[in-house]
């Protein structure tokens, strides 16, 4: 045993706890004790021991209850049960419930020490296998920020600076600029890399379920809570919690999140005791949070708390010098997928890519290249193909379904859609929109009124 292993001894009899602590202490274990399920859960929330050694029969919740709680909270800690005479059936139940092993009381100390050493080794092996698997998965995914522009170099430097700390990070940037990727790299570059990286898309959680999603709930805490649920903070314990689309967090959750970030404490829904959160938070958003704060839609104090270390990702159009390298790395990734031909890019094709503005950033580039490599098949991707893919598609949706052939109605609908698209493309600047539409800017107002647009 390289490092000193910690054993959490749980027994309601002080005498048993003390004598076990003495035996184990003299054998070189670090020992913590708890007088029952509740205290054990508290110890566990503070720091996970290497092995839990618990009595089966205790007043106020037995060893099986503790085992169930430990597993439902996502801990894989080996649990060794101590059983009284004639409780073999309970012992069997314990093993079926996921206990590592059991010992009959009175406990033989040399047998106990051997069993605990074995449990500690088992635990080390399990976590080693888990780390190996995770590393293999990451290598296969090969997710790296590609590009050597000064803009990306700055981003990399910020990641390197903040990753090893526990500081909360706020990653901002337009859609598709790589915010999730940055979240991953911060996790990988931290001391938490061997623990879980958990991502929650805040926009996908129904407002009524936020608390249970973040903090978990106990069975019966509310109607519909048919079983215990492990919250994301618990899943990310010791690791990193990525909160995607943080700007969509409802006001009530904003307050609750702020509280966790400030005191590091939270409560499982339906439970009265307080748990200690040990998850490093990385928040992502493509919204303008200061603007939302000014409008009173996002709590200013939460914004400042998240903005401890901001990382702003540049839109692709501002670092087009990276485009060839990014495009080639995307194609190299696609090539590994079977059936996706030998996608190559001509210089002219790269020119076409570089002349486009990429409002959807790297994600849009990836989508275009994916489509292009499918269409191109074994041929290389040429300029004409890319031009065709990048041309705004003029598929006008009919005004009221595929069976409506009324010319006036359909032309009106098409007109409205074109005006809308031009406004979107020019980000609401009417002069630019008019230019795109090929009309006099003074006439744009007529079309807006005609179609009831603002
Ligand atoms: N510099 C880069 N080099 C290589 N790949 C990148 C780079 N930036 C982004 N990507 C890739 O682009 C895609 C989109 O990135 P990501 O999912 O991180 O975007 P996002 O900022 O979270 O966008 P959204 O706000 O829409 O969720 C991913 O496949 C990501 O790997
Ligand atoms: Mg994203």
XYZ file of C-alpha atoms and ligand atoms in Angstrom, residues 174-181 199 201 244-245 284 286 363, ligand 2:
16
model
C -20.926 32.673 -30.207
C -22.529 29.371 -30.998
C -20.075 26.804 -32.372
C -16.894 28.540 -31.211
C -15.738 25.636 -29.041
C -17.008 26.483 -25.553
C -17.665 22.857 -24.681
C -14.223 21.948 -25.900
C -22.191 18.392 -18.256
C -27.440 21.635 -20.537
C -23.952 24.788 -20.440
C -26.251 27.647 -21.495
C -20.791 28.330 -20.697
C -23.450 32.378 -25.935
C -19.701 23.839 -35.868
Mg -22.254 23.956 -26.711
